[in-house]
CSV table of C-alpha atoms and ligand atoms in Angstrom, one decimal:
chain,number,residue,atom,x,y,z
A,173,MET,CA,0.0,0.0,0.0
A,174,SER,CA,1.3,3.4,-0.9
A,175,GLN,CA,1.4,6.0,1.8
A,176,SER,CA,0.1,8.9,-0.2
A,177,PRO,CA,-3.1,10.4,1.1
A,178,ILE,CA,-6.0,10.2,-1.4
A,179,ILE,CA,-8.2,12.3,0.9
A,180,LYS,CA,-7.5,14.9,3.5
A,181,ILE,CA,-10.0,16.1,6.0
A,182,LYS,CA,-8.9,19.3,7.5
A,183,ASN,CA,-10.3,20.9,10.6
A,184,VAL,CA,-13.9,20.1,9.9
A,185,ASN,CA,-16.5,21.8,12.2
A,186,LYS,CA,-20.2,21.2,11.9
A,187,SER,CA,-23.2,22.3,13.9
A,188,PHE,CA,-26.9,21.5,13.4
A,189,PRO,CA,-29.5,24.0,14.5
A,190,ASN,CA,-32.1,22.9,17.0
A,191,LYS,CA,-35.0,24.7,18.6
A,192,LYS,CA,-33.3,27.6,20.2
A,193,THR,CA,-29.6,27.2,19.7
A,194,SER,CA,-27.4,25.0,17.7
A,195,THR,CA,-25.5,21.8,18.6
A,196,GLN,CA,-21.9,21.3,17.6
A,197,VAL,CA,-21.7,17.8,16.1
A,198,LEU,CA,-18.2,17.8,14.8
A,199,ASN,CA,-15.2,19.7,16.3
A,200,GLU,CA,-12.0,20.2,14.4
A,201,VAL,CA,-12.0,16.8,12.8
A,202,SER,CA,-8.8,16.2,10.8
A,203,LEU,CA,-7.6,12.9,9.2
A,204,GLU,CA,-6.0,11.6,6.1
A,205,ILE,CA,-6.7,8.4,4.3
A,206,ASN,CA,-4.0,6.8,2.2
A,207,ARG,CA,-4.6,5.3,-1.2
A,208,GLY,CA,-5.7,1.6,-1.0
A,209,GLU,CA,-6.2,1.8,2.7
A,210,THR,CA,-9.2,0.7,4.7
A,211,ILE,CA,-10.0,2.8,7.7
A,212,SER,CA,-12.8,2.7,10.2
A,213,ILE,CA,-14.4,5.5,12.1
A,214,LEU,CA,-15.6,4.0,15.3
A,215,GLY,CA,-17.8,5.5,17.9
A,216,GLU,CA,-21.0,5.3,19.8
A,217,SER,CA,-24.4,6.2,18.3
A,218,GLY,CA,-24.9,9.9,17.8
A,219,CYS,CA,-21.2,10.9,18.0
A,220,GLY,CA,-21.3,12.3,14.4
A,221,LYS,CA,-19.9,9.4,12.3
A,222,SER,CA,-22.6,9.6,9.6
A,223,THR,CA,-22.3,13.4,9.6
A,224,LEU,CA,-18.6,13.1,9.0
A,225,LEU,CA,-19.0,10.5,6.3
A,226,ASN,CA,-21.6,12.6,4.6
A,227,ILE,CA,-19.3,15.6,4.6
A,228,ILE,CA,-16.5,13.4,3.2
A,229,GLY,CA,-18.8,12.3,0.4
A,230,GLY,CA,-20.0,15.8,-0.4
A,231,PHE,CA,-23.6,15.1,0.7
A,232,GLU,CA,-23.3,17.6,3.6
A,233,LYS,CA,-21.3,20.8,3.9
A,234,ALA,CA,-18.9,21.5,6.7
A,235,ASP,CA,-19.3,24.8,8.5
A,236,GLU,CA,-15.6,25.2,8.6
A,237,GLY,CA,-12.7,23.2,7.3
A,238,GLN,CA,-12.2,21.2,4.1
A,239,VAL,CA,-12.3,17.8,2.5
A,240,ILE,CA,-9.7,17.5,-0.3
A,241,LEU,CA,-10.0,14.4,-2.6
A,242,ASP,CA,-7.2,13.9,-5.1
A,243,GLY,CA,-6.1,17.5,-4.7
A,244,LYS,CA,-9.6,19.0,-5.2
A,245,ILE,CA,-12.0,20.4,-2.6
A,246,VAL,CA,-15.1,18.3,-2.3
A,247,SER,CA,-18.2,20.4,-2.6
A,248,ARG,CA,-20.8,17.8,-3.8
A,249,PRO,CA,-21.0,14.1,-4.4
A,250,THR,CA,-18.9,12.7,-7.2
A,251,ARG,CA,-18.4,9.4,-8.9
A,252,LYS,CA,-14.9,9.3,-7.5
A,253,CYS,CA,-16.3,8.7,-4.0
A,254,ILE,CA,-19.3,6.5,-3.7
A,255,MET,CA,-21.4,6.0,-0.6
A,256,LEU,CA,-22.8,2.6,0.4
A,257,PHE,CA,-25.7,2.7,2.7
A,258,GLN,CA,-26.9,0.2,5.3
A,259,ASN,CA,-30.3,-0.1,3.6
A,260,TYR,CA,-28.7,-1.0,0.3
A,261,GLY,CA,-30.5,1.7,-1.8
A,262,LEU,CA,-31.5,-0.7,-4.5
A,263,PHE,CA,-34.5,-0.2,-6.9
A,264,PRO,CA,-36.9,-3.0,-6.0
A,265,TRP,CA,-38.4,-3.1,-9.5
A,266,LYS,CA,-35.1,-3.6,-11.2
A,267,SER,CA,-33.1,-6.8,-11.3
A,268,ALA,CA,-29.6,-7.1,-9.7
A,269,LEU,CA,-28.0,-6.6,-13.1
A,270,LYS,CA,-30.2,-3.6,-14.0
A,271,ASN,CA,-29.5,-2.1,-10.6
A,272,VAL,CA,-25.7,-2.3,-11.2
A,273,GLU,CA,-26.1,-1.0,-14.8
A,274,LEU,CA,-28.2,1.9,-13.6
A,275,GLY,CA,-25.3,3.3,-11.7
A,276,LEU,CA,-23.4,3.5,-15.0
A,277,GLU,CA,-26.0,5.6,-16.8
A,278,GLY,CA,-24.6,9.0,-17.7
A,279,SER,CA,-21.1,7.6,-18.0
A,280,ASP,CA,-19.3,7.5,-21.4
A,281,LEU,CA,-19.9,3.7,-21.7
A,282,THR,CA,-22.1,2.2,-24.4
A,283,ALA,CA,-25.0,0.0,-23.4
A,284,LYS,CA,-22.9,-3.1,-24.3
A,285,GLU,CA,-20.0,-1.9,-22.2
A,286,ARG,CA,-22.3,-1.1,-19.3
A,287,ARG,CA,-23.7,-4.6,-19.4
A,288,GLU,CA,-20.2,-6.1,-19.5
A,289,ARG,CA,-19.0,-4.0,-16.7
A,290,ALA,CA,-22.1,-4.8,-14.6
A,291,LEU,CA,-21.7,-8.5,-15.2
A,292,HIS,CA,-18.0,-8.3,-14.3
A,293,TYR,CA,-18.6,-6.7,-10.9
A,294,LEU,CA,-21.5,-9.0,-10.1
A,295,ASN,CA,-18.9,-11.8,-10.6
A,296,VAL,CA,-16.5,-9.9,-8.4
A,297,VAL,CA,-18.9,-9.9,-5.5
A,298,GLY,CA,-19.8,-13.6,-6.0
A,299,LEU,CA,-23.1,-13.1,-7.8
A,300,GLU,CA,-22.2,-14.8,-11.0
A,301,GLY,CA,-25.4,-16.0,-12.7
A,302,LYS,CA,-27.6,-14.1,-10.2
A,303,GLY,CA,-28.1,-10.9,-12.2
A,304,GLU,CA,-31.7,-11.6,-13.1
A,305,LEU,CA,-32.9,-11.9,-9.5
A,306,PHE,CA,-34.9,-9.0,-8.0
A,307,PRO,CA,-34.1,-7.5,-4.6
A,308,HIS,CA,-37.1,-9.1,-3.0
A,309,GLU,CA,-35.9,-12.5,-4.1
A,310,VAL,CA,-32.5,-12.3,-2.4
A,311,SER,CA,-31.2,-12.1,1.2
A,312,GLY,CA,-30.0,-9.0,2.9
A,313,GLY,CA,-26.4,-10.2,2.4
A,314,MET,CA,-27.0,-10.6,-1.3
A,315,LYS,CA,-28.6,-7.2,-1.6
A,316,GLN,CA,-25.5,-5.6,0.0
A,317,ARG,CA,-23.4,-7.5,-2.5
A,318,VAL,CA,-25.4,-6.0,-5.3
A,319,ALA,CA,-24.9,-2.6,-3.8
A,320,ILE,CA,-21.2,-3.2,-3.5
A,321,ALA,CA,-21.1,-4.3,-7.2
A,322,ARG,CA,-22.9,-1.1,-8.2
A,323,ALA,CA,-20.4,1.0,-6.3
A,324,LEU,CA,-17.4,-1.0,-7.7
A,325,ALA,CA,-18.7,-0.8,-11.2
A,326,LEU,CA,-18.2,3.0,-11.1
A,327,GLN,CA,-14.5,2.3,-10.4
A,328,PRO,CA,-14.4,5.0,-7.7
A,329,GLU,CA,-11.3,6.2,-6.0
A,330,MET,CA,-13.0,5.6,-2.8
A,331,ILE,CA,-16.0,3.9,-1.2
A,332,LEU,CA,-17.6,5.2,1.9
A,333,MET,CA,-19.6,2.7,4.0
A,334,ASP,CA,-22.1,3.7,6.7
A,335,GLU,CA,-22.5,0.7,8.9
A,336,PRO,CA,-22.9,-1.4,5.8
A,337,PHE,CA,-23.4,-4.8,7.6
A,338,ALA,CA,-25.4,-3.6,10.6
A,339,ALA,CA,-28.7,-4.9,9.3
A,340,LEU,CA,-27.3,-8.4,8.7
A,341,ASP,CA,-27.3,-11.3,11.2
A,342,THR,CA,-23.9,-12.3,12.6
A,343,PHE,CA,-23.2,-15.1,10.1
A,344,ASN,CA,-24.0,-13.0,7.1
A,345,ARG,CA,-22.1,-10.1,8.6
A,346,TYR,CA,-19.0,-12.3,9.0
A,347,HIS,CA,-19.4,-13.7,5.5
A,348,LEU,CA,-19.7,-10.2,4.0
A,349,GLN,CA,-16.8,-8.9,5.9
A,350,ASP,CA,-14.6,-11.7,4.5
A,351,GLU,CA,-16.0,-10.9,1.0
A,352,LEU,CA,-15.1,-7.3,1.5
A,353,LEU,CA,-11.5,-8.2,2.5
A,354,ARG,CA,-11.2,-10.4,-0.6
A,355,ILE,CA,-12.7,-7.7,-2.9
A,356,GLN,CA,-10.5,-5.0,-1.4
A,357,ALA,CA,-7.4,-7.1,-1.8
A,358,LYS,CA,-8.3,-7.5,-5.5
A,359,GLU,CA,-9.6,-4.1,-6.4
A,360,LYS,CA,-7.4,-2.0,-4.1
A,361,THR,CA,-10.2,0.5,-3.5
A,362,THR,CA,-9.8,2.9,-0.6
A,363,ILE,CA,-12.5,2.3,1.9
A,364,ALA,CA,-13.7,4.5,4.8
A,365,LEU,CA,-16.1,2.6,7.0
A,366,VAL,CA,-18.3,3.9,9.8
A,367,THR,CA,-19.2,1.4,12.5
A,368,HIS,CA,-20.1,1.1,16.1
A,369,ASP,CA,-18.9,-2.6,16.0
A,370,ILE,CA,-15.4,-2.8,17.6
A,371,ASP,CA,-14.7,-6.3,16.2
A,372,GLU,CA,-15.8,-5.2,12.7
A,373,ALA,CA,-13.4,-2.3,12.9
A,374,ILE,CA,-10.5,-4.4,14.0
A,375,TYR,CA,-11.2,-7.2,11.5
A,376,LEU,CA,-11.3,-4.9,8.5
A,377,SER,CA,-9.2,-1.9,9.1
A,378,ASP,CA,-5.6,-0.8,8.6
A,379,ARG,CA,-6.3,2.1,11.0
A,380,ILE,CA,-9.1,2.9,13.3
A,381,PHE,CA,-10.1,6.4,14.2
A,382,ILE,CA,-12.0,6.4,17.6
A,383,MET,CA,-14.5,9.2,17.9
A,384,HIS,CA,-15.8,10.6,21.1
A,385,ALA,CA,-19.1,12.5,21.3
A,386,ASN,CA,-20.4,15.9,22.3
A,387,PRO,CA,-19.0,17.3,20.2
A,388,GLY,CA,-17.9,14.6,17.9
A,389,ARG,CA,-14.1,14.6,17.6
A,390,ILE,CA,-11.3,12.2,16.8
A,391,HIS,CA,-10.0,10.9,20.1
A,392,LYS,CA,-7.4,8.5,19.0
A,393,GLU,CA,-5.9,6.8,15.9
A,394,ILE,CA,-5.0,3.1,16.2
A,395,ASN,CA,-2.9,1.2,13.7
A,396,ILE,CA,-3.9,-2.4,13.5
A,397,GLN,CA,-0.6,-4.2,12.8
A,398,LEU,CA,-2.0,-7.6,12.1
A,399,SER,CA,-1.9,-9.3,8.7
A,400,LYS,CA,-5.2,-10.0,7.0
A,401,PRO,CA,-7.3,-12.1,7.1
A,402,ARG,CA,-7.4,-11.8,10.9
A,403,ASP,CA,-8.3,-14.4,13.5
A,404,ARG,CA,-10.9,-13.0,15.8
A,405,SER,CA,-10.1,-15.5,18.5
A,406,HIS,CA,-6.3,-14.8,18.4
A,407,SER,CA,-4.7,-13.1,21.4
A,408,ASP,CA,-3.4,-10.3,19.2
A,409,PHE,CA,-7.0,-9.5,18.1
A,410,GLN,CA,-8.1,-9.6,21.7
A,411,HIS,CA,-5.3,-7.2,22.5
A,412,TYR,CA,-6.8,-4.6,20.2
A,413,ARG,CA,-10.3,-5.3,21.5
A,414,LYS,CA,-9.1,-4.6,25.0
A,415,LEU,CA,-7.2,-1.5,24.0
A,416,ILE,CA,-10.2,0.0,22.2
A,417,PHE,CA,-12.7,-1.0,24.9
A,418,GLU,CA,-10.6,0.8,27.4
A,419,GLU,CA,-10.5,3.9,25.3
A,420,PHE,CA,-14.3,4.1,25.6
A,421,HIS,CA,-14.5,2.9,29.1
A,422,PHE,CA,-12.0,5.5,30.4
A,423,ASN,CA,-14.2,8.1,28.9
A,424,ARG,CA,-17.1,7.0,31.1
A,425,GLU,CA,-17.9,7.8,34.7
A,426,HIS,CA,-20.3,4.8,34.9
A,427,SER,CA,-19.7,1.1,34.9
A,428,PRO,CA,-19.2,-0.8,31.6
A,429,ILE,CA,-22.7,-2.2,32.0
A,430,GLU,CA,-24.0,1.2,31.0
A,431,PHE,CA,-21.8,1.3,27.9
A,432,HIS,CA,-24.1,1.8,25.0
A,433,ILE,CA,-22.8,1.5,21.5
B,1996,ADP,N1,-29.7,16.9,9.6
B,1996,ADP,C1,-29.6,17.0,10.9
B,1996,ADP,N2,-30.2,18.0,11.6
B,1996,ADP,C2,-30.1,18.1,12.9
B,1996,ADP,N3,-29.4,17.3,13.7
B,1996,ADP,C3,-28.7,16.3,13.1
B,1996,ADP,C4,-28.8,16.1,11.7
B,1996,ADP,N4,-28.1,15.0,11.3
B,1996,ADP,C5,-27.5,14.5,12.5
B,1996,ADP,N5,-27.9,15.3,13.5
B,1996,ADP,C6,-27.5,15.1,14.9
B,1996,ADP,O1,-26.1,15.1,15.0
B,1996,ADP,C7,-25.7,14.1,15.9
B,1996,ADP,C8,-24.8,13.1,15.2
B,1996,ADP,O2,-25.5,12.4,14.3
B,1996,ADP,P1,-24.9,11.2,13.4
B,1996,ADP,O3,-23.8,11.9,12.5
B,1996,ADP,O4,-26.0,10.6,12.6
B,1996,ADP,O5,-24.3,10.3,14.4
B,1996,ADP,P2,-23.9,8.7,14.3
B,1996,ADP,O6,-23.8,8.4,12.8
B,1996,ADP,O7,-22.5,8.7,15.0
B,1996,ADP,O8,-24.9,7.9,15.0
B,1996,ADP,C9,-26.9,13.5,16.5
B,1996,ADP,O9,-27.2,14.1,17.7
B,1996,ADP,C10,-28.0,13.8,15.5
B,1996,ADP,O10,-29.2,13.9,16.2
B,1997,MG,MG1,-24.9,6.9,11.8
């Protein structure tokens, strides 16, 4: 992996107005993500993870600070940086193949090239021969694969994932996490993942940015120096779990029982 940043997030501040005043959601958030890297933004619910990801993707504007992707300031969503949502965002009346093709409309590709590209990425996510199925005919895990294929087909510089596996059961989640590792190793896409799942963050990430809340800020960066694929039951993995758990626990006045993430 090269160490050149593909994206730089610089001193981002963001507040949302509420009834009388406004609440600061992000405070001086700065981080850089290297090309080909997978990073996680880990924090409890409401700490500003989605807001930060939305700002990185150009869906939301920072009050102050900048996001610079490939040397250019991000001011709106682009095809270079694609967001993958937890609820898949598929069109129910379109087949898997059509859903992937649809993302390519408006590109320079011909209809034949769009079809070929869509088929290729359905294969990449393990859905060879499944292109004619409709979203209601497939499991949540398969829907998310279609969504990943649609994102990959655009050949973006970067994919943003907002708790992409949170709606899946444990087995499907583990399976999809493995798929994501395999795909990322092949495609070398840069991935920024938001999660409240400590194990998921350790399993997938090269680096984890721990966010604390009120206002949302980067508390700590942790390098996960374990080769992939990782063994969740290994003591090295447990070491990072403990380290991260303590980061949150130390931030609390109450017992770990009251630790909501
Ligand atoms: N569009 C919005 N308008 C007002 N408040 C918002 C908006 N989006 C998020 N918030 C608030 O900002 C805080 C952070 O939200 P969010 O980024 O969704 O957190 P997370 O993804 O970490 O759960 C929450 O208190 C939420 O209620
Ligand atoms: Mg969120």
